[in-house]
CSV table of C-alpha atoms in Angstrom, one decimal:
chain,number,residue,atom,x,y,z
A,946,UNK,CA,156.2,27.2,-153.7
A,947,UNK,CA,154.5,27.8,-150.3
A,948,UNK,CA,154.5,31.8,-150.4
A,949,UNK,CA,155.8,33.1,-153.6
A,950,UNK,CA,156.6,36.3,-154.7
A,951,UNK,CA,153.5,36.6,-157.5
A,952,UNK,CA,150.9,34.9,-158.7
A,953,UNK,CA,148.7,35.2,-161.8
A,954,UNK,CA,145.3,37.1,-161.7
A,955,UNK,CA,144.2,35.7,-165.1
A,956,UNK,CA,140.9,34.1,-165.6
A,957,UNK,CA,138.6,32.6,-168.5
A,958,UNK,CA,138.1,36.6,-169.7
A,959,UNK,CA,141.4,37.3,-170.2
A,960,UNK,CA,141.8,33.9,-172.0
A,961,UNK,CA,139.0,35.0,-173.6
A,962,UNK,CA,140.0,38.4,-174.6
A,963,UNK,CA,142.9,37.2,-176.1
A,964,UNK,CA,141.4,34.7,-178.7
A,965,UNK,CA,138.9,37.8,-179.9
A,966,UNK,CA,142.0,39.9,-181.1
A,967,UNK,CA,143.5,36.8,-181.9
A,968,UNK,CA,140.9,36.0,-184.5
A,969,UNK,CA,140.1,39.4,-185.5
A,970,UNK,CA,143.7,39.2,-187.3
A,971,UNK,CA,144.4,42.8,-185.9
A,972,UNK,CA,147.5,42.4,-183.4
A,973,UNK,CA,149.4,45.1,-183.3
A,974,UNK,CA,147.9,48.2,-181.8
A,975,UNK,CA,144.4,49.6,-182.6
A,976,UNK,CA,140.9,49.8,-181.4
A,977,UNK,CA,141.4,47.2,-178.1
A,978,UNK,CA,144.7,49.7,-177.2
A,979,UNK,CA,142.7,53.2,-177.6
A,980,UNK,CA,139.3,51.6,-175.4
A,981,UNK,CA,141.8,50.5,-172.7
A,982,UNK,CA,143.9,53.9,-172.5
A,983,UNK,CA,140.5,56.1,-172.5
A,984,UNK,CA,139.0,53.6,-169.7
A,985,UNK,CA,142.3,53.7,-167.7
A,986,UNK,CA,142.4,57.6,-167.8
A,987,UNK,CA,138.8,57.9,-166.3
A,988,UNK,CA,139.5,55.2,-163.9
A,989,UNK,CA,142.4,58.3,-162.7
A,990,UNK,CA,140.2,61.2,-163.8
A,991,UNK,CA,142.7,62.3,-166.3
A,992,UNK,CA,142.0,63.6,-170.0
A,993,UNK,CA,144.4,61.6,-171.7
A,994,UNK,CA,146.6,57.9,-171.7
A,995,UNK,CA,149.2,56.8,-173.9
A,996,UNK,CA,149.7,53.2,-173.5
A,997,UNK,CA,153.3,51.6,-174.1
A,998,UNK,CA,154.7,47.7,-173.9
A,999,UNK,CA,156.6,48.4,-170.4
A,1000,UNK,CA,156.6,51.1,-167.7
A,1001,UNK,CA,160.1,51.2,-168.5
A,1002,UNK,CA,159.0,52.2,-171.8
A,1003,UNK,CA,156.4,54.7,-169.8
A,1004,UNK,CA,159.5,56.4,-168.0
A,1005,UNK,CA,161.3,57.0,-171.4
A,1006,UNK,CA,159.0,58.5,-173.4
A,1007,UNK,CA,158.0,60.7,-170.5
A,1008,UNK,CA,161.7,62.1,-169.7
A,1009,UNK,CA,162.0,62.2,-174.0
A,1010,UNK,CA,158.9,64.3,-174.0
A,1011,UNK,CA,159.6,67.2,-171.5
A,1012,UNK,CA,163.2,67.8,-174.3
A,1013,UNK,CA,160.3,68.2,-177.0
A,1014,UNK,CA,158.1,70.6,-175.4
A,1015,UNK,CA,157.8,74.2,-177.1
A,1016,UNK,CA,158.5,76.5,-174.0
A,1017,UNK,CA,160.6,75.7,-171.5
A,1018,UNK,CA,162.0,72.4,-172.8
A,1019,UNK,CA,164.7,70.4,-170.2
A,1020,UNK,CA,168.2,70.2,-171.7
A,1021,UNK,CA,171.2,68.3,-171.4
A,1022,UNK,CA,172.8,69.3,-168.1
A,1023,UNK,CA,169.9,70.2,-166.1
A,1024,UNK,CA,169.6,68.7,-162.8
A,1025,UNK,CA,166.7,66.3,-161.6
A,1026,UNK,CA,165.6,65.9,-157.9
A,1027,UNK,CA,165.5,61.8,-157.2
A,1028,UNK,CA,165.0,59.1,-154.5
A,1029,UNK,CA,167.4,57.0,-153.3
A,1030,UNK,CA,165.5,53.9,-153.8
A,1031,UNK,CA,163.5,52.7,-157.2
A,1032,UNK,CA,163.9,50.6,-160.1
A,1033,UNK,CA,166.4,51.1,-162.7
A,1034,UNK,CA,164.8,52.4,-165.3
A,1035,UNK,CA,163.4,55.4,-163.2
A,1036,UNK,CA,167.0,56.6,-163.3
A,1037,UNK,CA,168.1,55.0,-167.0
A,1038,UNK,CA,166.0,57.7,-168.9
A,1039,UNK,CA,167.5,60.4,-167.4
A,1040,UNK,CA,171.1,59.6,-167.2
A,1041,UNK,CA,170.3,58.4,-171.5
A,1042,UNK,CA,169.3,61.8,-172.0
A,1043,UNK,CA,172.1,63.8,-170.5
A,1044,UNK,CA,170.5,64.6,-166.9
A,1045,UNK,CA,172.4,64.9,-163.7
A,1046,UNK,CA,170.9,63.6,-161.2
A,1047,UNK,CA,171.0,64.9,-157.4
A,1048,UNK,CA,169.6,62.0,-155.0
A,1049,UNK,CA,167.6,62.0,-151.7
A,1050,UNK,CA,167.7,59.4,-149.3
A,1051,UNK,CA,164.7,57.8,-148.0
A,1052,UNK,CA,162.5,58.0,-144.6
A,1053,UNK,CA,163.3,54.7,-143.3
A,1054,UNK,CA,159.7,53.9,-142.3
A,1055,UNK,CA,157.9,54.2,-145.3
A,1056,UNK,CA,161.0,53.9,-147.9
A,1057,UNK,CA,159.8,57.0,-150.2
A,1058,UNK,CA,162.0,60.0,-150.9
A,1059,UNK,CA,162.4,62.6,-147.1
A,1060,UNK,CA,160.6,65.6,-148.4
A,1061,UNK,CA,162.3,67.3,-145.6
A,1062,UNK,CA,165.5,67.2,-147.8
A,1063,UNK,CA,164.2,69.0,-150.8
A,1064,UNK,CA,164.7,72.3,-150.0
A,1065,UNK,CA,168.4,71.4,-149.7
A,1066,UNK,CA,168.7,69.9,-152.9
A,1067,UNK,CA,167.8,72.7,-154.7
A,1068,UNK,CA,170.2,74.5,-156.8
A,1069,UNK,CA,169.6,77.4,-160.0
A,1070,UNK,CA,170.0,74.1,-162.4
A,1071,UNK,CA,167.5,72.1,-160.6
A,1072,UNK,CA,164.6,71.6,-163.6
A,1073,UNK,CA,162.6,68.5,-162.8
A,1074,UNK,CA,161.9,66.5,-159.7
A,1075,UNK,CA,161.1,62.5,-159.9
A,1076,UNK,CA,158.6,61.0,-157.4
A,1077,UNK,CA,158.0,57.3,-156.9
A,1078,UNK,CA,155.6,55.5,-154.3
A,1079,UNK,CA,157.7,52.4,-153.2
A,1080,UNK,CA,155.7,49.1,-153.3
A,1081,UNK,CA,151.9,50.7,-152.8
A,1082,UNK,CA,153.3,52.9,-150.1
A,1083,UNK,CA,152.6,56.9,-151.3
A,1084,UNK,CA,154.8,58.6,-151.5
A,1085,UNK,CA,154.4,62.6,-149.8
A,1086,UNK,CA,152.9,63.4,-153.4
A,1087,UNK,CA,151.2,66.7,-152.3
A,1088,UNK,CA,154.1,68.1,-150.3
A,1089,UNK,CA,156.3,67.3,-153.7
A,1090,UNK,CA,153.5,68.9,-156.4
A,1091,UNK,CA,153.5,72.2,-154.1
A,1092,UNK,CA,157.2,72.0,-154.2
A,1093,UNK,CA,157.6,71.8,-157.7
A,1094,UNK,CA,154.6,74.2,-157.9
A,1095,UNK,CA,156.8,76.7,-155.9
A,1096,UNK,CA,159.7,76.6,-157.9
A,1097,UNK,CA,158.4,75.9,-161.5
A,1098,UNK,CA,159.9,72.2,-161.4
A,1099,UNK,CA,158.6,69.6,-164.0
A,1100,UNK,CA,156.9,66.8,-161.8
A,1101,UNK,CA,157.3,62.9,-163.3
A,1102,UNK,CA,155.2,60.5,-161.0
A,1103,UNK,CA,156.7,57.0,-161.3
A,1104,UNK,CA,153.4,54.9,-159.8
A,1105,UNK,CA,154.5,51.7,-161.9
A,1106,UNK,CA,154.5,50.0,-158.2
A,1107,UNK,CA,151.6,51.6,-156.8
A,1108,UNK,CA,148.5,51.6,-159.1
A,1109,UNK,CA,145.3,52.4,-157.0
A,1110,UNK,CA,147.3,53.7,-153.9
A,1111,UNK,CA,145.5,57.1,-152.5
A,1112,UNK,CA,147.2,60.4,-150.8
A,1113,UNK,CA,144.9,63.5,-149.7
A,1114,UNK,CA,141.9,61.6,-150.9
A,1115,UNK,CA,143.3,61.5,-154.7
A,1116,UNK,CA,144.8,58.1,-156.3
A,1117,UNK,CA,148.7,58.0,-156.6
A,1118,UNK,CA,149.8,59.0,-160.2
A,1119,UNK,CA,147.4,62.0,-161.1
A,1120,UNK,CA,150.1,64.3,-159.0
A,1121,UNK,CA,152.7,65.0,-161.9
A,1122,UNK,CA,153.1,67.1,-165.2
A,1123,UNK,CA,153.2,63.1,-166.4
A,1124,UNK,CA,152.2,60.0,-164.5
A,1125,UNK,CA,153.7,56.0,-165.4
A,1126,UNK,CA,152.2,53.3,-164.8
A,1127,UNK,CA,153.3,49.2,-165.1
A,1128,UNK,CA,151.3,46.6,-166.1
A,1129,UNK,CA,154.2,43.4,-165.6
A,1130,UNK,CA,152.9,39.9,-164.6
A,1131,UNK,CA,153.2,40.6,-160.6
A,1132,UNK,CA,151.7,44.1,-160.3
A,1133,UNK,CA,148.3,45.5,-159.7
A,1134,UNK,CA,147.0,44.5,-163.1
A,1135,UNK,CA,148.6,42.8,-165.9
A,1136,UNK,CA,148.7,42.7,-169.5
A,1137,UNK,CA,151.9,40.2,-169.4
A,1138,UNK,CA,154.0,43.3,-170.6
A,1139,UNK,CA,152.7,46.9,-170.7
A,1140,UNK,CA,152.7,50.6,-169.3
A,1141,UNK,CA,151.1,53.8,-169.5
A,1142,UNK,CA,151.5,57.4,-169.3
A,1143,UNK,CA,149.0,59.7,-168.1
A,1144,UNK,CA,148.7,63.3,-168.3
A,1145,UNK,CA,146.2,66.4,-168.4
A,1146,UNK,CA,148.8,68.8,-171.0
A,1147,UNK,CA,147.6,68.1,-174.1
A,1148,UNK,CA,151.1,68.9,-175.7
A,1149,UNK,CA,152.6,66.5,-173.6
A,1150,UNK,CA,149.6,64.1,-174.9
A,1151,UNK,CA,150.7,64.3,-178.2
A,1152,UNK,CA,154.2,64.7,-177.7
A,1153,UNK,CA,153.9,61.1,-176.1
A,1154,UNK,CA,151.8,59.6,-178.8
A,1155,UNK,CA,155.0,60.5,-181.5
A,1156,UNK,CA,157.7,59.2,-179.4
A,1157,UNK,CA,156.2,55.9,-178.7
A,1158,UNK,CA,155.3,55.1,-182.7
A,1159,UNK,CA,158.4,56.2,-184.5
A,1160,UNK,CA,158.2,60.1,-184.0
A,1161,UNK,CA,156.2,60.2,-186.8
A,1162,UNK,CA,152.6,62.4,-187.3
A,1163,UNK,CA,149.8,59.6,-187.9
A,1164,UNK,CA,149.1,58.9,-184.6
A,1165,UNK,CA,148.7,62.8,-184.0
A,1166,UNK,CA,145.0,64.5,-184.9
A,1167,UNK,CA,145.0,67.8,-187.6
A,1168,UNK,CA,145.4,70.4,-185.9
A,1169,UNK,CA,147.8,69.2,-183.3
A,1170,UNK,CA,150.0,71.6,-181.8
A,1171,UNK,CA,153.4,69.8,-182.9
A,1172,UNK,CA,152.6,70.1,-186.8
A,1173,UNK,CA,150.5,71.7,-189.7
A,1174,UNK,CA,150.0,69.5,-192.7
A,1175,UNK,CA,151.8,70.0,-195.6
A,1176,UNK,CA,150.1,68.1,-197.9
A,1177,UNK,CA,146.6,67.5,-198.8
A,1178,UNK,CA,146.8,63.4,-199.4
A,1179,UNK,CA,148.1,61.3,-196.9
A,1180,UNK,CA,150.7,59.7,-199.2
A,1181,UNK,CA,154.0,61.7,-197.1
A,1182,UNK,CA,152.0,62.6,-194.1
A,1183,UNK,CA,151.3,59.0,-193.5
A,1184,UNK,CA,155.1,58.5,-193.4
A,1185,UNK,CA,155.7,62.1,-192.0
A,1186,UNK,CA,158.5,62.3,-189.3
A,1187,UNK,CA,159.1,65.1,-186.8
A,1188,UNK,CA,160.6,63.6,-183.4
A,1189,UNK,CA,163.5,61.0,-182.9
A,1190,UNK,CA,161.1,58.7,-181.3
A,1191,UNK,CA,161.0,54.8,-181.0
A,1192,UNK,CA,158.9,52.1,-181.1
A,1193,UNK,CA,156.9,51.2,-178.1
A,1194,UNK,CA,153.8,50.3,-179.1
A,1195,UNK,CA,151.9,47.7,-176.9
A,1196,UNK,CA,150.5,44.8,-178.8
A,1197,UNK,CA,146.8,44.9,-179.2
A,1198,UNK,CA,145.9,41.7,-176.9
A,1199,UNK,CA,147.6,43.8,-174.2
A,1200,UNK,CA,145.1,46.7,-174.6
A,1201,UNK,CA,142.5,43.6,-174.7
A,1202,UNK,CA,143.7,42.0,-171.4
A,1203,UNK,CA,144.2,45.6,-169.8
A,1204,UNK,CA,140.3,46.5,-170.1
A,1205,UNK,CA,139.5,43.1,-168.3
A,1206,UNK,CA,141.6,43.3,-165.6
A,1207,UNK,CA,140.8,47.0,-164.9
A,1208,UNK,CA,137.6,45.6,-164.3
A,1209,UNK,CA,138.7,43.8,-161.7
A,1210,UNK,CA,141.2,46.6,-160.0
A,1211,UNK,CA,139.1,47.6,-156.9
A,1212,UNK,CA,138.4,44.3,-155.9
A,1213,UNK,CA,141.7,43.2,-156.1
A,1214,UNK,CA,143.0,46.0,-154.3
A,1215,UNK,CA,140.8,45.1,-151.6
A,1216,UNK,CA,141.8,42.4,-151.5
A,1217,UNK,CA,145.4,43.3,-151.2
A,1218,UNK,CA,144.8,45.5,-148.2
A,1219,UNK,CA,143.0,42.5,-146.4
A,1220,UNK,CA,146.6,40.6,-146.4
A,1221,UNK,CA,148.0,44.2,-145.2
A,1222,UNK,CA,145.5,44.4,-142.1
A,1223,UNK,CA,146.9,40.5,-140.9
A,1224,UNK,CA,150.4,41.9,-142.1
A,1225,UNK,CA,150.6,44.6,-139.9
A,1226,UNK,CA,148.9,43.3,-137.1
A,1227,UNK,CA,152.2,40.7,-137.0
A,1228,UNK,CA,154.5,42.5,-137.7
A,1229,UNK,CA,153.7,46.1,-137.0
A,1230,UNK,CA,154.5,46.4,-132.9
A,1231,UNK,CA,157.5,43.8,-133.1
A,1232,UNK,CA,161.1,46.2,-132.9
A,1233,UNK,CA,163.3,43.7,-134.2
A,1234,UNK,CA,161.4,44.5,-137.7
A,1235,UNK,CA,161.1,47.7,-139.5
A,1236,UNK,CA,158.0,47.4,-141.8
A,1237,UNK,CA,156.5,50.2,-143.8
A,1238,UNK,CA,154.6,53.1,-142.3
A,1239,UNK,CA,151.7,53.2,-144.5
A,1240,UNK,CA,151.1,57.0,-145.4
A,1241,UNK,CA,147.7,57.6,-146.9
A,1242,UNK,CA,146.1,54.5,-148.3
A,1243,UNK,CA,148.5,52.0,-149.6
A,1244,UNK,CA,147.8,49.1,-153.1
A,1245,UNK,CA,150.0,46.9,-151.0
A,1246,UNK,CA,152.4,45.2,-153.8
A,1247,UNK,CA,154.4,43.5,-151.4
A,1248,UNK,CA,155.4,43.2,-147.5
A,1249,UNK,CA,159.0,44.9,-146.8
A,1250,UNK,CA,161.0,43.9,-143.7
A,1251,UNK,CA,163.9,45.5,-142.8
A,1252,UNK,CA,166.0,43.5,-139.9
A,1253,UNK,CA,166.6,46.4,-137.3
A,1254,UNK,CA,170.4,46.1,-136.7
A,1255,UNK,CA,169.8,47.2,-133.0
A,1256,UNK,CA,168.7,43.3,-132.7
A,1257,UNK,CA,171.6,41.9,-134.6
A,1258,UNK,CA,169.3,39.4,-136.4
A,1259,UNK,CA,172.0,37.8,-138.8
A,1260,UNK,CA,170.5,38.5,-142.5
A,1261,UNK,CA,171.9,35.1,-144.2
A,1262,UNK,CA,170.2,33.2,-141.7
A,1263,UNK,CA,167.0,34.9,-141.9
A,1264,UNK,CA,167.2,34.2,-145.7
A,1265,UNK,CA,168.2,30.5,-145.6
A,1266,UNK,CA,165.0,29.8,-142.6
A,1267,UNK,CA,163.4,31.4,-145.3
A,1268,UNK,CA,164.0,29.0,-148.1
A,1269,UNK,CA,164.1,26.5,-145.9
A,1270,UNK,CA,160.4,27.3,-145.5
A,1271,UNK,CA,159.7,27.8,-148.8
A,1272,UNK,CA,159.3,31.0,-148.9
A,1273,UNK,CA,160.2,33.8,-151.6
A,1274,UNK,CA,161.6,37.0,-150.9
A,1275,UNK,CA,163.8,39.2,-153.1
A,1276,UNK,CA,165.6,43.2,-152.5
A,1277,UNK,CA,163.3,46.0,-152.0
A,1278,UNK,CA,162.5,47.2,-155.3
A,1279,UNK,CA,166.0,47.8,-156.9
A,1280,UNK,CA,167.9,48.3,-153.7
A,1281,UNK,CA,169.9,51.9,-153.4
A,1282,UNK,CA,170.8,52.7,-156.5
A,1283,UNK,CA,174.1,54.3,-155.2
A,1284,UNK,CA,174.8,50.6,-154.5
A,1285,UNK,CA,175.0,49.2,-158.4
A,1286,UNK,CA,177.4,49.0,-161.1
A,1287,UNK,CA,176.2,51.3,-163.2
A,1288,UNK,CA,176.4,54.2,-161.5
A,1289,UNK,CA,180.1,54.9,-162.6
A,1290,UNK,CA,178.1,56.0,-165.8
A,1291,UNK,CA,175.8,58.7,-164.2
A,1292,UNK,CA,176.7,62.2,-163.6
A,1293,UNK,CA,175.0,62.5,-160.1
A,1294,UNK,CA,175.7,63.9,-156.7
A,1295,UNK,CA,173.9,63.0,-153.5
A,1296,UNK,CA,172.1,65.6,-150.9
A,1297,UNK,CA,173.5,65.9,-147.6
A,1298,UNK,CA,176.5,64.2,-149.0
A,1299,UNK,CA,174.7,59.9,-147.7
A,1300,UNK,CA,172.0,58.1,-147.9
A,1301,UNK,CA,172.1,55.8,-145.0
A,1302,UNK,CA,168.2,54.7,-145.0
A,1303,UNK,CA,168.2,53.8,-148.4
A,1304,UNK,CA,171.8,51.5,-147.8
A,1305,UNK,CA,169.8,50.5,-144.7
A,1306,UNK,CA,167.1,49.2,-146.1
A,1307,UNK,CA,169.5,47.7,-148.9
A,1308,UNK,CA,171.9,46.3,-146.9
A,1309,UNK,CA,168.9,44.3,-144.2
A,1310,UNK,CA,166.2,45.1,-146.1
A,1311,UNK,CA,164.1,42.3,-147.9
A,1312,UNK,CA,160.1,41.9,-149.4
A,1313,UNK,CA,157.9,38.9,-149.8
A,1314,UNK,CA,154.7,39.2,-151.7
A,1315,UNK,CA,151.3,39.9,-151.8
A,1316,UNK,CA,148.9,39.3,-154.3
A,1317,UNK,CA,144.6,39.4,-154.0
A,1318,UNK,CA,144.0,36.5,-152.7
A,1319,UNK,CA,143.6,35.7,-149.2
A,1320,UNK,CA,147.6,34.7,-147.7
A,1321,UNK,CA,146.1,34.3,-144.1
A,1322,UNK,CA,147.9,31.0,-144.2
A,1323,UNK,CA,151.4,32.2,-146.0
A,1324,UNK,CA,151.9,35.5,-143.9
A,1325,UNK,CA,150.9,33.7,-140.3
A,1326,UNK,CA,153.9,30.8,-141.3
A,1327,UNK,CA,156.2,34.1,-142.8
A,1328,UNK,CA,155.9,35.6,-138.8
A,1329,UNK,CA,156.5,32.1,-137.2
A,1330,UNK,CA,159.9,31.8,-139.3
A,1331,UNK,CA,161.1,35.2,-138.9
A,1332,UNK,CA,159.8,35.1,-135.2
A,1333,UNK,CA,162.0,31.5,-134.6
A,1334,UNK,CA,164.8,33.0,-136.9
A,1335,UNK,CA,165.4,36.3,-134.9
A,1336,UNK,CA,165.6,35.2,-131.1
């Protein structure tokens, strides 16, 4: 394809970190997994990392976690504060686990949650709030930690789409009680599957390190705050269970793979924000296109265009000059969520009773890709179609 959506970041070292595990016999998570999580936290400047096989995973075990803590644990029933627009399993976890979730509709120029709703969707059940940085673009993570601060809400940053992104001079996913990050074949880095969790409460650290092996105690140091042994040889505590957790482990060629490409994160990212420079310089004075506003220092995963609907560009023709082209292009992240199926099986309601950015932005709203390598060639022919497309 001409300009498509992703493309692989992989070199000889992965290759070559792969056939090291592979030949040590040792697949399944262990010393490669442990090096990558304690590189990746100091990368963020947090204490601790529990790596997982998805950031779907990442999102689950985090929401699990805050039921487990000792004081204050969430409960069935309590209300979350939530963006309009993010991927699926941002919201799975905490319908699975009995949440109800009040959404906020989205600024239409950068796509992240309107903090200026917030206040408004309050209520005395209101427990948590979920914050996610759409497609590199922070989101106003400050304004939402003193917000939460304020009113004793747990904070879950959802970065998997915006590793290396900055706000306030302070990279996206260090802002909440628990922080997830993706590693899937198209974003930042890669590790073919993979996720993270970071945080800086050590409960939460070990609460996380049960849930994602079983809910059992071997992954958890003596002296932990979730247990005391109870017996002197490891016979039972080695198959000693205390959480309903699951099994999320990352393989250990992930953990492999993950320490080479982090390695190569700033450079990419630079890389990245090259194509957003030419991106924006095309794009960013013409008002027949609504692009994002970048607020702080965007990781760039992909270009979004929205078709401003006081220009009447007809969408199905964009799309087919598109093909025609050759060029890929897919729904912002997961669209509005309001918009999908499975939202009869949610208990929700939404603040200020719409969302009209969000179904905006699904309804005209499209991205095409970026990746680090230089697309000086692929973004000027991505402005000459939609330029010839939208007279």
């Amino acid at each position: 394809m001409f300009y498509d959506l992703a493309a692989s970041t992989w070199g000889e070292e992965e290759i070559k970190a792969i056939c090291n595990v592979v030949n040590t016999g040792r697949l399944t998570m262990g010393e490669e997994v442990a090096g990558f999580e304690d590189e990746f936290a100091r990368y963020f400047g947090m204490p601790y990392g529990v790596m997982v096989n998805s950031g779907s995973s990442a999102n689950l075990i985090a929401v699990a976690a805050l039921f487990y803590k000792k004081d204050r644990p969430l409960q069935e029933g309590d209300e979350v504060i939530v963006p309009a627009i993010s991927w699926s399993t941002t919201f799975h976890p905490l319908q699975q686990y009995g949440l109800k979730l009040r959404f906020v509709d989205v600024e239409l120029d950068t796509l992240n949650m309107d903090v200026t709703k917030l206040e408004r969707a309050l209520t005395p059940r209101t427990r948590m709030i979920v914050a996610v940085s759409v497609l590199g673009n922070p989101a106003a993570l400050d304004v939402i930690q003193t917000f939460a601060c304020r009113y004793s809400l747990y904070f879950l940053e959802d970065n998997c789409e915006s590793m290396d992104a900055e706000i306030a001079g302070r990279k996206t996913g260090t802002f909440g009680d628990l922080n997830t990050f993706s590693f899937f074949f198209s974003h930042h880095i890669s590790t073919m599957e993979g996720g993270i969790v970071l945080t800086s409460d050590v409960e939460l650290y070990h609460l996380l390190r049960s849930l994602r092996a079983h809910g059992w105690t071997r992954d958890l140091p003596d002296g932990s705050p979730l247990f005391q042994r109870r017996n002197r040889d490891d016979f039972e505590e080695a198959y000693r269970f205390i959480l309903p957790g699951y099994n999320v482990r990352p393989l250990e060629i992930a953990g492999a793979i993950g320490r080479v490409q982090l390695k190569k994160l700033p450079t990419m990212t630079a890389a990245r924000r090259r194509n957003l420079l030419l991106f924006q310089k095309l794009f960013g004075g013409d008002k027949r296109f609504i692009i994002q506003r970048e607020n702080g220092k965007s990781s760039c995963f992909s270009f979004t265009i929205i078709l401003n609907p006081a220009h009447n560009a007809n969408r199905e023709q964009v799309f087919a000059a598109l093909r025609e082209a050759d060029i890929g292009f897919r729904m912002i992240t997961g669209g509005c969520f309001l918009k999908h199926d499975v939202i009869q099986y949610y208990d929700y309601n939404v603040v200020d009773g719409g969302v009209p950015n969000a179904d905006l932005a699904h309804d005209r709203g499209f991205f095409v890709g970026n990746y680090p390598y230089d697309l000086t060639p692929q973004i000027e022919r991505l402005h000459e179609v939609l330029d010839h497309a939208c007279k």
